[in-house]
mmCIF file of C-alpha atoms in Angstrom:
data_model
loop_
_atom_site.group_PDB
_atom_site.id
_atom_site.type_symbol
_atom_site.label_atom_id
_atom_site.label_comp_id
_atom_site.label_asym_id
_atom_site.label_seq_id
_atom_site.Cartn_x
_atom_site.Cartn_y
_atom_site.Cartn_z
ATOM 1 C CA UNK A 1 0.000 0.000 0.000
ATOM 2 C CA UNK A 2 1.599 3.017 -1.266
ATOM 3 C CA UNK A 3 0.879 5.975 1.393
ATOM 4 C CA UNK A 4 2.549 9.692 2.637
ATOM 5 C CA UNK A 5 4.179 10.122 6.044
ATOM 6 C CA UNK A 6 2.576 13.918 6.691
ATOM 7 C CA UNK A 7 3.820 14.077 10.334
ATOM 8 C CA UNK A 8 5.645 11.998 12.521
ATOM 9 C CA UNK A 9 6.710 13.549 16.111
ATOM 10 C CA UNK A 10 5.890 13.161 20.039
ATOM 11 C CA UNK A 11 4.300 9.712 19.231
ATOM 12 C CA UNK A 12 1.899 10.624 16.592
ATOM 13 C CA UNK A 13 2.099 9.925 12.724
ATOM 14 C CA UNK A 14 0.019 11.641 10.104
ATOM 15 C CA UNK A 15 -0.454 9.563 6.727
ATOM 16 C CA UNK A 16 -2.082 10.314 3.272
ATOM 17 C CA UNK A 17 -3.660 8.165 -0.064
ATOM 18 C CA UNK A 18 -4.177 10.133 -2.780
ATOM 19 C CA UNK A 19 -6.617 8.632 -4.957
ATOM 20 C CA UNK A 20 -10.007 9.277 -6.563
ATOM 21 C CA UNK A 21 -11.795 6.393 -5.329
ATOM 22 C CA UNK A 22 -15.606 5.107 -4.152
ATOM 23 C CA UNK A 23 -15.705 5.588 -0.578
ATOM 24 C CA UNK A 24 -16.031 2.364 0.434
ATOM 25 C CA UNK A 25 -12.643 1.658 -1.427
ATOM 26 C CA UNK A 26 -11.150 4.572 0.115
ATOM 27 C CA UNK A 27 -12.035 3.816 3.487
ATOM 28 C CA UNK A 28 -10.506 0.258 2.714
ATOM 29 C CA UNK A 29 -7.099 1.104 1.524
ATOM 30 C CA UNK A 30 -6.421 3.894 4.528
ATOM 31 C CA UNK A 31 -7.360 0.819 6.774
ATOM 32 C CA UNK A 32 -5.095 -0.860 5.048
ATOM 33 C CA UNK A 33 -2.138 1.535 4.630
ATOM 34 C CA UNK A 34 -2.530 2.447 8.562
ATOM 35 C CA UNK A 35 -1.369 -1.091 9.447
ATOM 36 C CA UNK A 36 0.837 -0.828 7.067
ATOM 37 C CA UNK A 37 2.884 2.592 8.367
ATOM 38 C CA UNK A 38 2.430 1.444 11.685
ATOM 39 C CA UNK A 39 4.093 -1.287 11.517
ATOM 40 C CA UNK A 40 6.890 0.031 9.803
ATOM 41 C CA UNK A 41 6.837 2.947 12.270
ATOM 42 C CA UNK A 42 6.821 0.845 15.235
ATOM 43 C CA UNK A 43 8.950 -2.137 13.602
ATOM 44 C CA UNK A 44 6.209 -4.429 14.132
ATOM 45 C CA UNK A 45 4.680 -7.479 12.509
ATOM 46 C CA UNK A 46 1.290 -6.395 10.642
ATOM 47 C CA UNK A 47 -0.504 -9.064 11.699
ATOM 48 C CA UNK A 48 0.037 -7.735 15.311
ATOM 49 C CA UNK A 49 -1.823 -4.502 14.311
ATOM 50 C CA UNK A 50 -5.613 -4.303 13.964
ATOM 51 C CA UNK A 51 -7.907 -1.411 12.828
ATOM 52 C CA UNK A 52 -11.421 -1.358 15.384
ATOM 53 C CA UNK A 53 -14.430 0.751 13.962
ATOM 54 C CA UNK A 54 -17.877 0.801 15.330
ATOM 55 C CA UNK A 55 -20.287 3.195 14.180
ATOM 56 C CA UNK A 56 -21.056 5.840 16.237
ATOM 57 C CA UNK A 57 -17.332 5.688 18.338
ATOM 58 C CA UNK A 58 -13.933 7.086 17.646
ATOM 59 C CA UNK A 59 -11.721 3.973 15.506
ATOM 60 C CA UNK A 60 -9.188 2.549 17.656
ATOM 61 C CA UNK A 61 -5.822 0.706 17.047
ATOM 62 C CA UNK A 62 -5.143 -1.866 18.461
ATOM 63 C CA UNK A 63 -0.893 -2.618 18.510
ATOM 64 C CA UNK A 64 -0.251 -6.115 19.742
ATOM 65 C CA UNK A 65 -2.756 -5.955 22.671
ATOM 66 C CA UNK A 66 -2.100 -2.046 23.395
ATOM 67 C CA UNK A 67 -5.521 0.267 22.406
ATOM 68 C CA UNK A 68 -3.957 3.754 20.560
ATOM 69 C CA UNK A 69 -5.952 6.273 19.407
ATOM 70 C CA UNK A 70 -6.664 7.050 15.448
ATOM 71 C CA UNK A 71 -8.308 8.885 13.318
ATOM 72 C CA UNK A 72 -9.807 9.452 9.581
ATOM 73 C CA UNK A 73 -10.534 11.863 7.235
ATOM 74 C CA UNK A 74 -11.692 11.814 3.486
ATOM 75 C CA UNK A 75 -11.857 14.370 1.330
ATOM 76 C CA UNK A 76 -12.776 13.768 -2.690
ATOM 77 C CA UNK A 77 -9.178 12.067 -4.016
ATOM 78 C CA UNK A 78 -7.335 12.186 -0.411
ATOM 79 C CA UNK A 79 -7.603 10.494 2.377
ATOM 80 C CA UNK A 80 -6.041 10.890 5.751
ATOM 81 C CA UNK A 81 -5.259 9.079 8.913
ATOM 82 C CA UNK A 82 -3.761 9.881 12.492
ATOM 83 C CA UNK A 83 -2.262 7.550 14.984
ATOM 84 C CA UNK A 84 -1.480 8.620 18.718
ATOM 85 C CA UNK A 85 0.097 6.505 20.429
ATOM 86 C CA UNK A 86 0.009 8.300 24.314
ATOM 87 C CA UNK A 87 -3.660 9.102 23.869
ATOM 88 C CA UNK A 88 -6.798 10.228 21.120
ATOM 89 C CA UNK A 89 -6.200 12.190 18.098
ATOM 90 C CA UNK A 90 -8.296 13.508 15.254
ATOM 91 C CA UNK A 91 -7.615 14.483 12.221
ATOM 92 C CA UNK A 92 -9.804 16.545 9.679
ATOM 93 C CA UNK A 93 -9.199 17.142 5.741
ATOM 94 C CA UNK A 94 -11.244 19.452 3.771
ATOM 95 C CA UNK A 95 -11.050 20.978 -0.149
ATOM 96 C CA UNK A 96 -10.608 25.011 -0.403
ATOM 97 C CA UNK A 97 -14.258 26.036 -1.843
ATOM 98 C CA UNK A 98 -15.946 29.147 -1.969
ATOM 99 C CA UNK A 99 -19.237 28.262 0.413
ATOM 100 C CA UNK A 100 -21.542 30.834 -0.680
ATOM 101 C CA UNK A 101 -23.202 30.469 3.066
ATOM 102 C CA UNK A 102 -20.063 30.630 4.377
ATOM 103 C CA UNK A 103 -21.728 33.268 7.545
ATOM 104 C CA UNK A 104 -24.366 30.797 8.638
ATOM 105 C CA UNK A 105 -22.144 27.990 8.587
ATOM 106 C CA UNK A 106 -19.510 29.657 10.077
ATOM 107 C CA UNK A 107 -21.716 31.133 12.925
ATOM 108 C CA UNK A 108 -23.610 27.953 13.640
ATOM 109 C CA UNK A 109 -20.479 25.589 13.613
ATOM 110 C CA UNK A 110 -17.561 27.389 14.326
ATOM 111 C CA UNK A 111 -18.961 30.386 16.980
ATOM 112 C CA UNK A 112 -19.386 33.989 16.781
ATOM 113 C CA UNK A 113 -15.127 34.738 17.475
ATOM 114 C CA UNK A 114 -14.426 32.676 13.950
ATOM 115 C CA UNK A 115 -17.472 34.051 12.100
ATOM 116 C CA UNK A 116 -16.249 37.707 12.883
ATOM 117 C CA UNK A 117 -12.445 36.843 12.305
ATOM 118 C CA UNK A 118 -13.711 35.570 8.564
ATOM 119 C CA UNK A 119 -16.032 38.443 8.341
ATOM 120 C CA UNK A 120 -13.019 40.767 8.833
ATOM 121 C CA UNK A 121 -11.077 39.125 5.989
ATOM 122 C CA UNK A 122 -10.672 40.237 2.091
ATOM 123 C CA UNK A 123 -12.846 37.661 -0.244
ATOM 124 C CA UNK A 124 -10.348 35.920 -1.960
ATOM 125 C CA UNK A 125 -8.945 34.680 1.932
ATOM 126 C CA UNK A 126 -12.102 33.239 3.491
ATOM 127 C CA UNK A 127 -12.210 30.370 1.360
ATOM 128 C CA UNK A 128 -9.155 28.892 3.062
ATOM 129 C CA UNK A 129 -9.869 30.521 6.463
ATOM 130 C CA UNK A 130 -12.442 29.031 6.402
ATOM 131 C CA UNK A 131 -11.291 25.406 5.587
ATOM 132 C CA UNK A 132 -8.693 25.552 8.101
ATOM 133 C CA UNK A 133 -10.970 26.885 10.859
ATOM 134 C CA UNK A 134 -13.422 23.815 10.321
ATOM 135 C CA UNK A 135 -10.678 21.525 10.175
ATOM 136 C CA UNK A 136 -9.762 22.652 13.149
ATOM 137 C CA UNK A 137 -13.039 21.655 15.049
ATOM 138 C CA UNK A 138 -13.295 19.306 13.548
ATOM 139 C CA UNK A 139 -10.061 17.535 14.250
ATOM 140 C CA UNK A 140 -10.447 19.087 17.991
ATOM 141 C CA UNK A 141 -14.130 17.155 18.253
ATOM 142 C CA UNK A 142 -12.689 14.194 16.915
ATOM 143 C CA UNK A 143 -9.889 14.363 19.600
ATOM 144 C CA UNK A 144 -12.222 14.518 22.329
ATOM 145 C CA UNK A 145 -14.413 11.835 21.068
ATOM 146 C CA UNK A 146 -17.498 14.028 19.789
ATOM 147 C CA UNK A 147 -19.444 14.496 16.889
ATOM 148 C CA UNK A 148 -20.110 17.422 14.908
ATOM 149 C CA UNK A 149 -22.325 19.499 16.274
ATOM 150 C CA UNK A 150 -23.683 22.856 16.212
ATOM 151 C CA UNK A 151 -21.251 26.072 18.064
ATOM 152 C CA UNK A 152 -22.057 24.866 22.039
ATOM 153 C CA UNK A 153 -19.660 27.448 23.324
ATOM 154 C CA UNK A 154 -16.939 24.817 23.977
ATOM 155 C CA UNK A 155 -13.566 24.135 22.279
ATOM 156 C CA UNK A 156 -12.225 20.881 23.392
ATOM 157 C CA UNK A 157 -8.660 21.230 24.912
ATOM 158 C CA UNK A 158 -6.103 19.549 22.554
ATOM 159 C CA UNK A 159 -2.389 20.534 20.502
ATOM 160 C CA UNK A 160 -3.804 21.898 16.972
ATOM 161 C CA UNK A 161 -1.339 21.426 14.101
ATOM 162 C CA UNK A 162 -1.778 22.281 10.348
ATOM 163 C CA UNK A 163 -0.929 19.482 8.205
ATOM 164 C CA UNK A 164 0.740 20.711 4.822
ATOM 165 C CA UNK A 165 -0.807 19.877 1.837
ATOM 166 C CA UNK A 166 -0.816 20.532 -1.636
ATOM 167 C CA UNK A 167 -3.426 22.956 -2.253
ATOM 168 C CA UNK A 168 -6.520 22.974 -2.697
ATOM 169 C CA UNK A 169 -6.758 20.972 0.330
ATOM 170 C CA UNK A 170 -6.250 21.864 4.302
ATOM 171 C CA UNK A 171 -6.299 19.990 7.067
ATOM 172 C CA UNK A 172 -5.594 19.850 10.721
ATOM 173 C CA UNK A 173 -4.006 17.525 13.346
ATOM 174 C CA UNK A 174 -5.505 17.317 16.912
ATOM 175 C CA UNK A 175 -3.859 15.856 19.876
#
């Protein structure tokens, strides 16, 4: 399984597969190339590494016994995954669009600071802003172990970090 190494420091690795694929597939082959890095991160044997998903809770992987946390994120033709090995993690991907209700969305998902800070910005910016402020939350609710939801007030406490990508994608790292 050919895949990326985006990050790799205090005990977390960030991978990527770029392809345009069904989602099923997708979801399939970043399964697959998770197992894959982290056994060759870890110098294990594959078979000692197992992916977990249930629907409804955070993925988990499990490393010869030992749970670590993990994380997914597809975005059309790219597909991302996080391991953290001393705790959760989430990470979020997302393609650089102009949202034409970028204010409502912004408001209702993101609070009133973000929708203001976008408000205050030139046209032409907002479009990534605003992709790498929902990544953000995103990856930050998927760190904590919640779903997406509307603004509650309530940024979960985690380490943000922007994952570099070519554009016209953004993401974010939570841990």
């Amino acid at each position: 399984m050919e895949f990326t190494v985006l990050l790799s420091r205090d005990g977390v690795l960030a991978i990527g597969i770029a392809a345009v694929l069904p989602r099923a597939v997708a979801r399939q082959r970043i399964r697959a190339a998770v197992r894959e890095a982290a056994a060759q991160w870890l110098e294990l044997n594959i078979e000692a590494i197992t992916v977990e998903s249930t629907p409804g809770t955070p993925p988990r992987l499990l490393l010869a016994g030992r749970t670590v946390g993990l994380s997914f994120s597809h975005d059309e033709g790219l597909s991302l995954a996080a391991i953290g090995l001393h705790g959760p993690v989430g990470i979020d991907v997302m393609r650089v669009q102009d949202i034409p209700d970028w204010e409502q969305v912004a408001r209702d998902y993101l609070g009133p600071r973000v929708a203001q800070q976008l408000a205050s910005l030139p046209d032409p910016e907002r479009p990534c802003a605003l992709a790498q402020a929902w990544t953000a939350r995103e990856a930050a609710l998927k760190c904590a172990g919640r779903q997406l939801a509307e603004w509650d007030g309530v940024a979960p406490a985690c380490r943000l970090q922007a994952v570099h990508l070519p554009a016209p994608y953004v993401a974010t790292l939570a841990y």
